[in-house]
Short mmCIF file of C-alpha atoms and ligand atoms in Angstrom, two decimals:
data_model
loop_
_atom_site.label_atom_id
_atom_site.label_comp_id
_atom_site.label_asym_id
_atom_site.label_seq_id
_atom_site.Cartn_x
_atom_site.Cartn_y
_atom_site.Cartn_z
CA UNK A 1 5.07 4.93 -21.07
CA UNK A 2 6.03 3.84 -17.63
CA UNK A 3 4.33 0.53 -15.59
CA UNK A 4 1.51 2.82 -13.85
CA UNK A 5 1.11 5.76 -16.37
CA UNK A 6 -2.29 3.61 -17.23
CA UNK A 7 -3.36 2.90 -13.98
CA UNK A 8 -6.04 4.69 -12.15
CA UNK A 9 -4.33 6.89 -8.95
CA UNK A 10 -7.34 8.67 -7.02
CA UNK A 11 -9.63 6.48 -5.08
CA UNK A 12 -12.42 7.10 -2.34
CA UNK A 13 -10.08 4.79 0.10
CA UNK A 14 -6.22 3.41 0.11
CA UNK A 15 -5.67 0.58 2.27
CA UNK A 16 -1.99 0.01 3.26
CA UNK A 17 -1.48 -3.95 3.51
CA UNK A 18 -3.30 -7.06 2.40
CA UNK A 19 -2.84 -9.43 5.10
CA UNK A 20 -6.91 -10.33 6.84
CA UNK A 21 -7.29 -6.72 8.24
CA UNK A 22 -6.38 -4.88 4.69
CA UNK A 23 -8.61 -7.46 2.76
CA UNK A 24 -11.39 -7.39 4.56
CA UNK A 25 -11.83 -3.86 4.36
CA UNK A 26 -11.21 -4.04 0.38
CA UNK A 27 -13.96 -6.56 0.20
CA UNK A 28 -16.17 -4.62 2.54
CA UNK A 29 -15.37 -1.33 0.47
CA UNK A 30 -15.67 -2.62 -3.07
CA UNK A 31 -18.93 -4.12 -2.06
CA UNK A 32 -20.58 -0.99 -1.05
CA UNK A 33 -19.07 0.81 -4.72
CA UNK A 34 -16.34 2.33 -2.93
CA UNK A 35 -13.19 2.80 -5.48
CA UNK A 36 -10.76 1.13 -3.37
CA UNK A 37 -6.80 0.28 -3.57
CA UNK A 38 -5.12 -2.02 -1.81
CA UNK A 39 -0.72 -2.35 -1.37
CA UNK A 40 1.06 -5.46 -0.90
CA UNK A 41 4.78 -5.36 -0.55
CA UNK A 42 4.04 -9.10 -0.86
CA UNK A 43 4.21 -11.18 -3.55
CA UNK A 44 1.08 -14.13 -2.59
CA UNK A 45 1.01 -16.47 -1.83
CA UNK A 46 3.13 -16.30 0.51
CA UNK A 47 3.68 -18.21 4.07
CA UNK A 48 3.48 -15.76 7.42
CA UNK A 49 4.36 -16.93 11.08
CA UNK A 50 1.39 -17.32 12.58
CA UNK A 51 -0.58 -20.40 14.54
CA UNK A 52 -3.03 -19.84 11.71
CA UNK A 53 -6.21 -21.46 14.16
CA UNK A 54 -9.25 -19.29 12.74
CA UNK A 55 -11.55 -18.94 15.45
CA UNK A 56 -15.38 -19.72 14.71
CA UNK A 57 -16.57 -16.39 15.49
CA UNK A 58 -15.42 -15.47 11.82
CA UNK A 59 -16.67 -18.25 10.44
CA UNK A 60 -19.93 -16.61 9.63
CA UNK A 61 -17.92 -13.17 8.37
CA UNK A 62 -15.90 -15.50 6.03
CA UNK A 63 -18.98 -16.27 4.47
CA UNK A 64 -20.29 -13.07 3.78
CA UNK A 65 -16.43 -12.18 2.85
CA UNK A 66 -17.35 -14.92 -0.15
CA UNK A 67 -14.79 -16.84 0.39
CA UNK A 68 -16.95 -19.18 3.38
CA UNK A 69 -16.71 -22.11 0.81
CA UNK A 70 -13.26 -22.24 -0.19
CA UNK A 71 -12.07 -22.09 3.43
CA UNK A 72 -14.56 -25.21 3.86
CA UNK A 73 -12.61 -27.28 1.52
CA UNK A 74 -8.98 -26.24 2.33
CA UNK A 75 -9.07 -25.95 6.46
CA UNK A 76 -8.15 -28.66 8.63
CA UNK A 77 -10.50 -30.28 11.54
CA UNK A 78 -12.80 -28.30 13.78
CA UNK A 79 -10.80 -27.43 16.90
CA UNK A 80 -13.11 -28.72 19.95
CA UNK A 81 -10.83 -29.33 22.63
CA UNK A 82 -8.46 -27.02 24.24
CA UNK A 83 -5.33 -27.98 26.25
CA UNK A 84 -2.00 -26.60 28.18
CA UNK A 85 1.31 -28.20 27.57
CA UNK A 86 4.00 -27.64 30.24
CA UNK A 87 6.50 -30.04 31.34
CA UNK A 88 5.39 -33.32 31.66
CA UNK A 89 1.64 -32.24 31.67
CA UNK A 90 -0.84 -32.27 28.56
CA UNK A 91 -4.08 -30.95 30.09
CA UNK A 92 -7.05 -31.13 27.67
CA UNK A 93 -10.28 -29.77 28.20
CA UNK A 94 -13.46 -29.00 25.99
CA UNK A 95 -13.20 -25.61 24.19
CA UNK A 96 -16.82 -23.78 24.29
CA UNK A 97 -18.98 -23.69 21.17
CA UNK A 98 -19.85 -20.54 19.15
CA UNK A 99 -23.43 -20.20 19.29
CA UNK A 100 -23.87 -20.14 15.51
CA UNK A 101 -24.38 -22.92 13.98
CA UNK A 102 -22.69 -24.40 11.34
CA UNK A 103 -19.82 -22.67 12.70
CA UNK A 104 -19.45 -23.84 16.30
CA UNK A 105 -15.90 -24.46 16.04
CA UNK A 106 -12.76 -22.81 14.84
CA UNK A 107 -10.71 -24.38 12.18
CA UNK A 108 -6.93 -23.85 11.23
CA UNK A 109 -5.51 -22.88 7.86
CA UNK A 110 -2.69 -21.65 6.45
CA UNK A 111 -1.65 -18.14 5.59
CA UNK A 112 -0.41 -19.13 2.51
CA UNK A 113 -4.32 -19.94 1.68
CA UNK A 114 -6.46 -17.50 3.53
CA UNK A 115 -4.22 -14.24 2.99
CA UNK A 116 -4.39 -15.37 -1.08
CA UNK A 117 -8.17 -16.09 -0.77
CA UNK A 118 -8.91 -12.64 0.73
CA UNK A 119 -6.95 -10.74 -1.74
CA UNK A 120 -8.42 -12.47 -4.38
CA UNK A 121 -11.56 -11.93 -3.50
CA UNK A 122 -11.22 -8.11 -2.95
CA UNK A 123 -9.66 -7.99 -6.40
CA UNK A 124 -13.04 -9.94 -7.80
CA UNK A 125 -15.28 -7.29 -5.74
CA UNK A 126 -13.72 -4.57 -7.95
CA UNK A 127 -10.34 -3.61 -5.58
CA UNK A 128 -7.48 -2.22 -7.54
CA UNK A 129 -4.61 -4.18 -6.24
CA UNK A 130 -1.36 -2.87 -6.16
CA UNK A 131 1.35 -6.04 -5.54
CA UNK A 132 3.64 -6.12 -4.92
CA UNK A 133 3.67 -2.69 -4.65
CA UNK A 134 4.91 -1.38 -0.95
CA UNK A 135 3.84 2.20 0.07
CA UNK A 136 7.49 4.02 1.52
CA UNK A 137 5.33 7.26 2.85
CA UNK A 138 2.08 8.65 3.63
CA UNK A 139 1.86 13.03 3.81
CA UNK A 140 1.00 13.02 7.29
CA UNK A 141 -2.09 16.51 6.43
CA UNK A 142 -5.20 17.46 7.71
CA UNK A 143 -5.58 17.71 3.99
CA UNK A 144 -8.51 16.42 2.52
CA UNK A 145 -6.85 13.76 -0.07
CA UNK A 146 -4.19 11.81 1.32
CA UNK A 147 -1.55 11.05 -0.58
CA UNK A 148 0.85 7.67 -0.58
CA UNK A 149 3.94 7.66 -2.34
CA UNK A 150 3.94 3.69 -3.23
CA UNK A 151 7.51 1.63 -4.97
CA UNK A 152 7.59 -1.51 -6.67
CA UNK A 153 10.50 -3.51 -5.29
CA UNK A 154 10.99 -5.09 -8.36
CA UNK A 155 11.37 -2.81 -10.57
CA UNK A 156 11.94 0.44 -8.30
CA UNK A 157 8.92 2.77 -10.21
CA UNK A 158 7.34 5.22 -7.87
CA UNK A 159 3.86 6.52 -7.75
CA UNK A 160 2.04 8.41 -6.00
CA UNK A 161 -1.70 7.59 -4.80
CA UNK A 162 -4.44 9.92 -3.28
CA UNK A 163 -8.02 9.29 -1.48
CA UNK A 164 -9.55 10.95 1.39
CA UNK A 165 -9.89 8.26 3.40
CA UNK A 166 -6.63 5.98 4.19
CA UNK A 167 -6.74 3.13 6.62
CA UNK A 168 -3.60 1.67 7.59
CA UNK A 169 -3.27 -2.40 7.75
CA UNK A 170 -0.01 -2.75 7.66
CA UNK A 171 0.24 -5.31 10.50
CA UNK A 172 2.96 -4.71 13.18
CA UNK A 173 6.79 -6.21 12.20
CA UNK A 174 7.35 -3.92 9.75
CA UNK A 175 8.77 0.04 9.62
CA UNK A 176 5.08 1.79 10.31
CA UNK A 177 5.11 3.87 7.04
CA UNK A 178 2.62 6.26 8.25
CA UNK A 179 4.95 7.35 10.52
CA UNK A 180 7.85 10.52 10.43
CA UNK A 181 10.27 8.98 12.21
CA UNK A 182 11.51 5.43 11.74
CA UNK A 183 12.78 5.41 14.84
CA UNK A 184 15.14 1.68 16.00
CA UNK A 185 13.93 0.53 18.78
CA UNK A 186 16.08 -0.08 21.20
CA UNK A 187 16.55 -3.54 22.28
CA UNK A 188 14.86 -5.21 25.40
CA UNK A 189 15.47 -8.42 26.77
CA UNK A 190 11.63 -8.59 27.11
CA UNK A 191 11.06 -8.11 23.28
CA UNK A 192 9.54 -11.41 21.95
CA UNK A 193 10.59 -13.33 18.50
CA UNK A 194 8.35 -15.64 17.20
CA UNK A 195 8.91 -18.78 14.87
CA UNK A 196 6.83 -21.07 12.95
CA UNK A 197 7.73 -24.64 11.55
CA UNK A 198 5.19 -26.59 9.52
CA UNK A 199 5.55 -30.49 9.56
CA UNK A 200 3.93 -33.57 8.11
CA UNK A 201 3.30 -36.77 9.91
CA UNK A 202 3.24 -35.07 13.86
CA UNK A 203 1.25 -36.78 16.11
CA UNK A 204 -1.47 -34.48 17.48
CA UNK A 205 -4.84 -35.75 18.75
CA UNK A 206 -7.55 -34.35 16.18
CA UNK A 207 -9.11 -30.93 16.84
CA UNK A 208 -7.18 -30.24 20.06
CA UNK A 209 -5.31 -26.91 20.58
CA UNK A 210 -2.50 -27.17 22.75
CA UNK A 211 -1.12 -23.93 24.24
CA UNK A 212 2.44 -24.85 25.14
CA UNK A 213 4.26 -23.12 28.23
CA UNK A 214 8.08 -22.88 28.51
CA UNK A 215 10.43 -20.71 30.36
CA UNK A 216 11.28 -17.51 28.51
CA UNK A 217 7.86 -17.77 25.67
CA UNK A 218 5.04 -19.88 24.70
CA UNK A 219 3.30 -21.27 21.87
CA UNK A 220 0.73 -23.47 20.30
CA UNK A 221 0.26 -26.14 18.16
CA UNK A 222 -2.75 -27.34 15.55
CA UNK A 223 -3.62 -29.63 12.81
CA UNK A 224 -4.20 -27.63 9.59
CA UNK A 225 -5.13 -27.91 6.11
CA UNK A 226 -3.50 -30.65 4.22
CA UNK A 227 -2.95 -32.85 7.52
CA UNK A 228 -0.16 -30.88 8.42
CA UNK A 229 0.90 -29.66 12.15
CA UNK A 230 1.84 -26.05 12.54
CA UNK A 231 4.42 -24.96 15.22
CA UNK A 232 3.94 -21.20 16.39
CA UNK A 233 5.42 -19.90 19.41
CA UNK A 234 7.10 -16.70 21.07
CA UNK A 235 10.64 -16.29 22.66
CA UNK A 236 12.46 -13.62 24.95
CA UNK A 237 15.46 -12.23 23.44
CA UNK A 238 16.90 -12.98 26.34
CA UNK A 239 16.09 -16.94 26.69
CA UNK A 240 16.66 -16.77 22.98
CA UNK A 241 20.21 -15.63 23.55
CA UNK A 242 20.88 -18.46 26.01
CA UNK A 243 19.09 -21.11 23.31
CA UNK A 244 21.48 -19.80 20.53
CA UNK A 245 24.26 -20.49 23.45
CA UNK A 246 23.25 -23.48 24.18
CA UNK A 247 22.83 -24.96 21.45
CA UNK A 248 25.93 -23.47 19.46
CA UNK A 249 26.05 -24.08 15.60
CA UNK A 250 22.56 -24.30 15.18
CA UNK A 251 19.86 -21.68 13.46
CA UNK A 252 18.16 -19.50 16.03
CA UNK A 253 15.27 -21.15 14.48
CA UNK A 254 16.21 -24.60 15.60
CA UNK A 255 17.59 -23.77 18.83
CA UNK A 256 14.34 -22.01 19.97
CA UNK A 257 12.93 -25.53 18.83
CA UNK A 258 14.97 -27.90 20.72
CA UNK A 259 14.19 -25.47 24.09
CA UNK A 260 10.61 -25.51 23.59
CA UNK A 261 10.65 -29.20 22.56
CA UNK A 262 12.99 -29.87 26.14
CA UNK A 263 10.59 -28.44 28.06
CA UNK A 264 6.96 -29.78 26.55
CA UNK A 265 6.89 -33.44 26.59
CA UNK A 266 3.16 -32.92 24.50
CA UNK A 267 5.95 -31.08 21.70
CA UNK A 268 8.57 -34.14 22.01
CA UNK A 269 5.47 -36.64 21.41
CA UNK A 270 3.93 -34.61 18.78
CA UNK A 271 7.02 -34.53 16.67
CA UNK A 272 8.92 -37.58 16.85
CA UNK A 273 9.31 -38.96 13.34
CA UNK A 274 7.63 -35.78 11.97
CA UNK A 275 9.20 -34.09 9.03
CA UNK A 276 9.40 -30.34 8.24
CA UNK A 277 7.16 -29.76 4.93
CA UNK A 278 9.00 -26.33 4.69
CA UNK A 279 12.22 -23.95 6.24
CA UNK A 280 11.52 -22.03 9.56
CA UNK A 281 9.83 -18.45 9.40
CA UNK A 282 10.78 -16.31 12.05
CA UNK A 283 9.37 -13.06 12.94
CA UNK A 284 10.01 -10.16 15.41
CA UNK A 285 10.75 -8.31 17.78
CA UNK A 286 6.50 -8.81 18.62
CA UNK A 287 5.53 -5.78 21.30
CA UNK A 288 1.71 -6.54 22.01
CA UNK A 289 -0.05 -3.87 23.04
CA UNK A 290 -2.62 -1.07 21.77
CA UNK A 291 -1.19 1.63 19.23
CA UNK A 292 -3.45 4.17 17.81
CA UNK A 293 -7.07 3.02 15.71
CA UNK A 294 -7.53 6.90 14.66
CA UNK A 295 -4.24 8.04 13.21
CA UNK A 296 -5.53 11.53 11.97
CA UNK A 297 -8.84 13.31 10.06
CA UNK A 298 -9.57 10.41 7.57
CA UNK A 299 -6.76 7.84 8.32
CA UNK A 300 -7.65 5.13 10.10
CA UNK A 301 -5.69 1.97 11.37
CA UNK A 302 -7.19 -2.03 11.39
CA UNK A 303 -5.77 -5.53 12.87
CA UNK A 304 -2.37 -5.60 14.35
CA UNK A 305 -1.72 -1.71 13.06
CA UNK A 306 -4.25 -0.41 15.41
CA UNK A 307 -3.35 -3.21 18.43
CA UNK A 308 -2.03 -6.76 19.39
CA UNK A 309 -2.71 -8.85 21.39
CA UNK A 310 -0.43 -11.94 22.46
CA UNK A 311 -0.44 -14.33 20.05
CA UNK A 312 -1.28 -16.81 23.13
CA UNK A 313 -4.94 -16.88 22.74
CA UNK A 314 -5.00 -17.01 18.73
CA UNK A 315 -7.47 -13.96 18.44
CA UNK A 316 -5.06 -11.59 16.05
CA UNK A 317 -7.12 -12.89 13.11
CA UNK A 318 -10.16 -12.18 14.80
CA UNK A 319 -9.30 -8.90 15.85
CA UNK A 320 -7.74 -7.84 12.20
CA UNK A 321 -10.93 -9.45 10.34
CA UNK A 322 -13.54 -7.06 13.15
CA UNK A 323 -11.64 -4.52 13.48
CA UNK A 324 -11.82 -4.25 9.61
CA UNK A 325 -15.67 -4.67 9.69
CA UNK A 326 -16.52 -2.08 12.66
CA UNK A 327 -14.51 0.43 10.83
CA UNK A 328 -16.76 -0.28 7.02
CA UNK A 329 -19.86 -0.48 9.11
CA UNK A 330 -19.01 3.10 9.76
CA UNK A 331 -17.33 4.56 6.90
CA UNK A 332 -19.82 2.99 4.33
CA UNK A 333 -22.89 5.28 5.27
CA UNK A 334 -20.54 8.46 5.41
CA UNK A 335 -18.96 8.40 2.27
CA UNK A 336 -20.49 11.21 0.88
CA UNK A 337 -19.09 13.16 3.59
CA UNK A 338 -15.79 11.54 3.78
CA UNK A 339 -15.34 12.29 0.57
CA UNK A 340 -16.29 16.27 0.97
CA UNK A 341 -13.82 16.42 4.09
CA UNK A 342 -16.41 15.83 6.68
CA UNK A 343 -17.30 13.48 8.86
CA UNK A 344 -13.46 12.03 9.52
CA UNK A 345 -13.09 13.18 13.14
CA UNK A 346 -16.38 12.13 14.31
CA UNK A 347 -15.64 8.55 12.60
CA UNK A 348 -12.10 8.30 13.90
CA UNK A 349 -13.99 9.24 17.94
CA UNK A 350 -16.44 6.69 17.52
CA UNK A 351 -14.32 3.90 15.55
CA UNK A 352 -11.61 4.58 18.62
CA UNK A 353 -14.48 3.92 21.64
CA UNK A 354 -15.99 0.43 19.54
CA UNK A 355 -12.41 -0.53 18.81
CA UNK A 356 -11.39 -0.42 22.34
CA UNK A 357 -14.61 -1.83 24.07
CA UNK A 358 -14.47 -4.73 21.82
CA UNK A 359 -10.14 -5.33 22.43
CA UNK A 360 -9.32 -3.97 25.32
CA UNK A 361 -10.44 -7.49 27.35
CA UNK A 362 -8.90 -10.14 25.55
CA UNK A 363 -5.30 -7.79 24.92
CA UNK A 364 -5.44 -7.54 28.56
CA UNK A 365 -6.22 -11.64 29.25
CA UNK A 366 -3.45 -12.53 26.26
CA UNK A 367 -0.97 -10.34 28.59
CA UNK A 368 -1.70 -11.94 31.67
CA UNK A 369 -1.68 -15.24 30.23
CA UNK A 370 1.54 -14.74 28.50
CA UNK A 371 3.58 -13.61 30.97
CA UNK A 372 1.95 -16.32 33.16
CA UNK A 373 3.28 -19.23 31.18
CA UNK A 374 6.40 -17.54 30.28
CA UNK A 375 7.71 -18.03 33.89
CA UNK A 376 8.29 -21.38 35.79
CA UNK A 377 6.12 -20.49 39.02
CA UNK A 378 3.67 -19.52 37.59
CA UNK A 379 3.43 -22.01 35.00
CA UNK A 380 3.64 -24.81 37.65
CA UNK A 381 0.93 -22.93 39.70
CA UNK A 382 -1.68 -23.05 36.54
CA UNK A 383 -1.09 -26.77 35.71
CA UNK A 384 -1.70 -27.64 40.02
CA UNK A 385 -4.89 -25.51 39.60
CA UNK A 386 -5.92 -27.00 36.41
CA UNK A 387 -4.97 -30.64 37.28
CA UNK A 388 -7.99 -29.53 39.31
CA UNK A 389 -10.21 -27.61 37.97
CA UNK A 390 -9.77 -28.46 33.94
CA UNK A 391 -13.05 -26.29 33.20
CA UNK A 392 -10.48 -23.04 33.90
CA UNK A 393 -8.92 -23.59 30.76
CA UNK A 394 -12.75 -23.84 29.32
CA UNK A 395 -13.32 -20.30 31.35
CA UNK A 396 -9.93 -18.89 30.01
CA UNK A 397 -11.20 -19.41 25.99
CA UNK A 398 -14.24 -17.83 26.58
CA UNK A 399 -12.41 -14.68 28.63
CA UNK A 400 -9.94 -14.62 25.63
CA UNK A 401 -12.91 -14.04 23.20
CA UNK A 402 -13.52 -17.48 21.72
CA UNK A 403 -17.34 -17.29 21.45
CA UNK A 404 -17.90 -13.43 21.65
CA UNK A 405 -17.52 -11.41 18.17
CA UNK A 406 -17.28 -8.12 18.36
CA UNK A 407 -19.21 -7.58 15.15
CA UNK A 408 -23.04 -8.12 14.61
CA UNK A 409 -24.44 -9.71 11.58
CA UNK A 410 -28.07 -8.70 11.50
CA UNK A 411 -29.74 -6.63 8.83
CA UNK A 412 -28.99 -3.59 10.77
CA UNK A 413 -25.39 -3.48 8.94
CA UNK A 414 -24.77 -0.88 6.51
CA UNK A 415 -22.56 -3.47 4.80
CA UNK A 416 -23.81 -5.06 1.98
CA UNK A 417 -25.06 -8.98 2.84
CA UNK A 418 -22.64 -10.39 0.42
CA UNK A 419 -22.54 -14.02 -0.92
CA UNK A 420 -25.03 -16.82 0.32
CA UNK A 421 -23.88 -19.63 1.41
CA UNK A 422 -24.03 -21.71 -1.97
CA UNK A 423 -22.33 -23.60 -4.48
C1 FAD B 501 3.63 -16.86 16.82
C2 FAD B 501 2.30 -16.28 16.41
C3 FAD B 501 1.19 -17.11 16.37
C4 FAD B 501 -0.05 -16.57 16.00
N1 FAD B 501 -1.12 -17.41 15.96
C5 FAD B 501 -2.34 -16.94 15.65
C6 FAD B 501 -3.46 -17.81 15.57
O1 FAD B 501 -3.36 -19.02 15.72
N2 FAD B 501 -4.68 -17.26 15.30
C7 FAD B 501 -4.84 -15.91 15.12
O2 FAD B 501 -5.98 -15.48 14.93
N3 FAD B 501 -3.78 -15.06 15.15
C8 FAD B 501 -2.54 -15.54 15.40
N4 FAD B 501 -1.47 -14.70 15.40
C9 FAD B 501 -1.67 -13.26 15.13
C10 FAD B 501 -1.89 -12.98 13.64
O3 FAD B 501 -0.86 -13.55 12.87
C11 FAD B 501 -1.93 -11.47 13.39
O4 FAD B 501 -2.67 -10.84 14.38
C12 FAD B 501 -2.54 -11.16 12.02
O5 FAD B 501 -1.69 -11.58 11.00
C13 FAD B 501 -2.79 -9.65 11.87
O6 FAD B 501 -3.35 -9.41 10.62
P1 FAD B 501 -3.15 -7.98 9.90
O7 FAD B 501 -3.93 -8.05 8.64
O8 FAD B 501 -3.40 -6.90 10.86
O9 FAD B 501 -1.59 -7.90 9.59
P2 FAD B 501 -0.65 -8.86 8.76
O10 FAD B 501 -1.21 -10.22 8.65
O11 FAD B 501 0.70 -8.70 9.38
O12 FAD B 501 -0.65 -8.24 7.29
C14 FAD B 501 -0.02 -7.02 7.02
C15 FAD B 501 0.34 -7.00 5.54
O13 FAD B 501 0.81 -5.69 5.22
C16 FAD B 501 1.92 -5.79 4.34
N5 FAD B 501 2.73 -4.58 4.50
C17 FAD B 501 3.45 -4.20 5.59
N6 FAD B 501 4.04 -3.01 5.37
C18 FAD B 501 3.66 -2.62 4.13
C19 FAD B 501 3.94 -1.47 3.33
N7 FAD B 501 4.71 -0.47 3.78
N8 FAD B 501 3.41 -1.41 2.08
C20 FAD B 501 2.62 -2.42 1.60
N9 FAD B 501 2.33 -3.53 2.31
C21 FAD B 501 2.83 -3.61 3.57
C22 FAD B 501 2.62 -7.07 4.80
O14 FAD B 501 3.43 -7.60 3.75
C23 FAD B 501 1.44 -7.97 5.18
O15 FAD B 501 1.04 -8.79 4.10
C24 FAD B 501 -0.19 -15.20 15.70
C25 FAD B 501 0.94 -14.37 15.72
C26 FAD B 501 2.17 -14.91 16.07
C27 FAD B 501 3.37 -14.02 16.10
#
């Protein structure tokens, strides 16, 4: 008998991808008495580049999620200031509160932790997990199941999965498996690569969140759980090219580090006589921008599958975590019909219109930002205007989304209420 010959194949919902988007919706899905898979390629935990700053809008939705507590005891300090760091200036302001208390504040914590958390938790709720499982092809059919033919890179079985309702939350960086055509991109000097060093010992002021500005990319830096600082940022190819030439003999990884670290005196300070805690992750080519929330009748797409924004403002975990939950609010009360081949289009139209009222802003303020720090001009423009005004950089977190969540929590939700906030 082979690995899977025992395990259950038909489900009401497949979810491609267990990063915050996938999970969320497995929690969400199980909870309601959905039968619900969920594929990892993955083996957890497992580190991701990302900034990993959780922004207290989801606070709350963490809670409900069940796994409020846990993230209590493992994330570093509430984030409560907010700052720019370009050239010689480090320009800190007050980031605004969330208006919910006890979560006024956003808190960083690894992926390593959260992404295991999640999945854990779905898998507790009654999801069927499949890891690390990755799926290689969806039949792209107005059909009413959907089928998924799924591969275990370790030991190369096949199977094939079917649901009527598949929802696609396979983040962004890798081959989009729903998807005819894996088509290579071809290569532009704008495409951006992004890196992420973890280190012990930096010196960081408490609960401030720098954005860093550099020519060719940008970045950001937090305190996390276990005291340690984590390095995110985005290059060009291009100035990534001229790093590796630059700095000849060394790792992309490094060289990208030494340019961002030449031109952010704020990076210099924070890491002198820090140590790395682990190697460098790098990630990319990272193309921002909105793809597609409604795929087809019944296959839907969450967090970075459905859009990205720049990583500059920190709100990709947001946006995968309430993207997930606008999606269950509507799929929960429709099952019935999702499950007889109804209701799929009218879902997909109304998920599309939420999806974008709630992103399209703060995709749109990332972008501007982003290509506003990337370049010198402009860069030195922002720090003259905020050497004067420092309440713009208060004004800029709340444009980018910092105390607005695109999700409700009263008792009008469908969703089930989930777990009090108890030991
Ligand atoms: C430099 C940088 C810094 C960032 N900083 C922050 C920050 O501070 N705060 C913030 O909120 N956001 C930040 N982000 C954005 C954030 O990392 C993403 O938006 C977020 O991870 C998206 O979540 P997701 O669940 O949609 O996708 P992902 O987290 O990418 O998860 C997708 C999962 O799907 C799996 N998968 C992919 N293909 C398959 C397949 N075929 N079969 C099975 N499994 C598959 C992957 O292994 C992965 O586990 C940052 C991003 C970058 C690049």
């Amino acid at each position: 008998m082979n690995e899977f010959a025992r395990r259950k194949t038909d489900y009401d919902a497949i979810i491609v991808g267990a990063g915050p988007a996938g999970s969320t919706a497995a929690i969400l899905l199980a909870q309601a008495g959905w039968s619900v898979a969920v594929i990892e390629k993955s083996t957890f935990p497992r580190r991701k580049v990302c900034g990993e700053c959780i922004a207290a809008t989801n606070l709350s939705l963490l809670d409900r999620l069940g796994i409020g507590l846990q993230f209590d005891d493992l994330a570093g300090p509430e984030l409560r200031s907010v700052g720019l760091f370009a050239g010689a200036a480090m320009l800190i302001a007050d980031l605004p509160p969330f208006a919910e208390r006890p979560h006024a504040w956003g808190r960083a914590l690894g992926r390593e932790h959260l992404d295991t958390l999640l999945l854990q938790r779905a898998a507790a709720c009654g999801a069927d997990v499949w890891q690390p499982w990755a799926v290689k092809h969806v039949a792209r059919s107005e059909a009413l199941l959907k089928t998924c033919c799924v591969v275990n890179p370790a030991t190369g079985a096949t199977a094939t999965l079917s649901a009527p309702v598949l929802i696609a939350a396979h983040g962004s960086w890798d081959p989009d498996p729903f998807s005819e055509k894996h088509r290579q991109r071809p290569h532009r000097n704008a495409d951006l690569f992004a890196f992420k060093g973890t280190y012990r010992d930096a010196r960081l002021a408490t609960g401030v969140l720098p954005v860093l500005a550099f020519p060719g990319g940008y970045g950001g830096m937090v305190l996390g759980d276990h005291g340690q600082l984590t390095l995110a940022f985005c290059m060009r190819r291009d100035t990534l090219q001229a790093c590796r030439h630059r700095y000849a003999g060394m790792s992309a990884a490094l060289a990208a580090q030494a340019h961002v670290a030449l031109h952010c005196a704020g990076v210099r300070r924070a890491l002198t006589g820090a140590l790395l805690t682990a190697p460098w992750l790098t990630a990319g080519p990272v193309r921002p921008g909105i793809r597609s929330p409604w795929r087809f009748d019944g296959v839907f797409a969450i967090g970075n599958a459905a859009g990205e924004a720049h990583p500059i403002l920190g709100e990709g975990i947001s946006m995968a975590i309430q993207s997930a939950w606008m999606l269950c609010e509507l799929l929960v009360p429709q099952r019935a019909d999702l499950v007889a081949g109804r209701a799929g289009a009218d879902i997909g139209r109304r998920y599309t219109a939420r999806w974008r009222r709630s992103f399209t802003v703060r995709i749109r303020v990332a972008a501007w930002f982003a290509h506003a720090t990337m370049r010198p001009r402009t860069t030195a423009a922002l720090v003259a205007l905020l050497r004067r005004w420092p309440g713009l950089l208060t004004m800029s977190a709340r444009l980018g989304a910092k105390v607005h969540r695109a999700v409700k929590l009263d008792g009008g939700s469908p969703l089930a209420a989930g777990c009090p906030r108890s030991r």
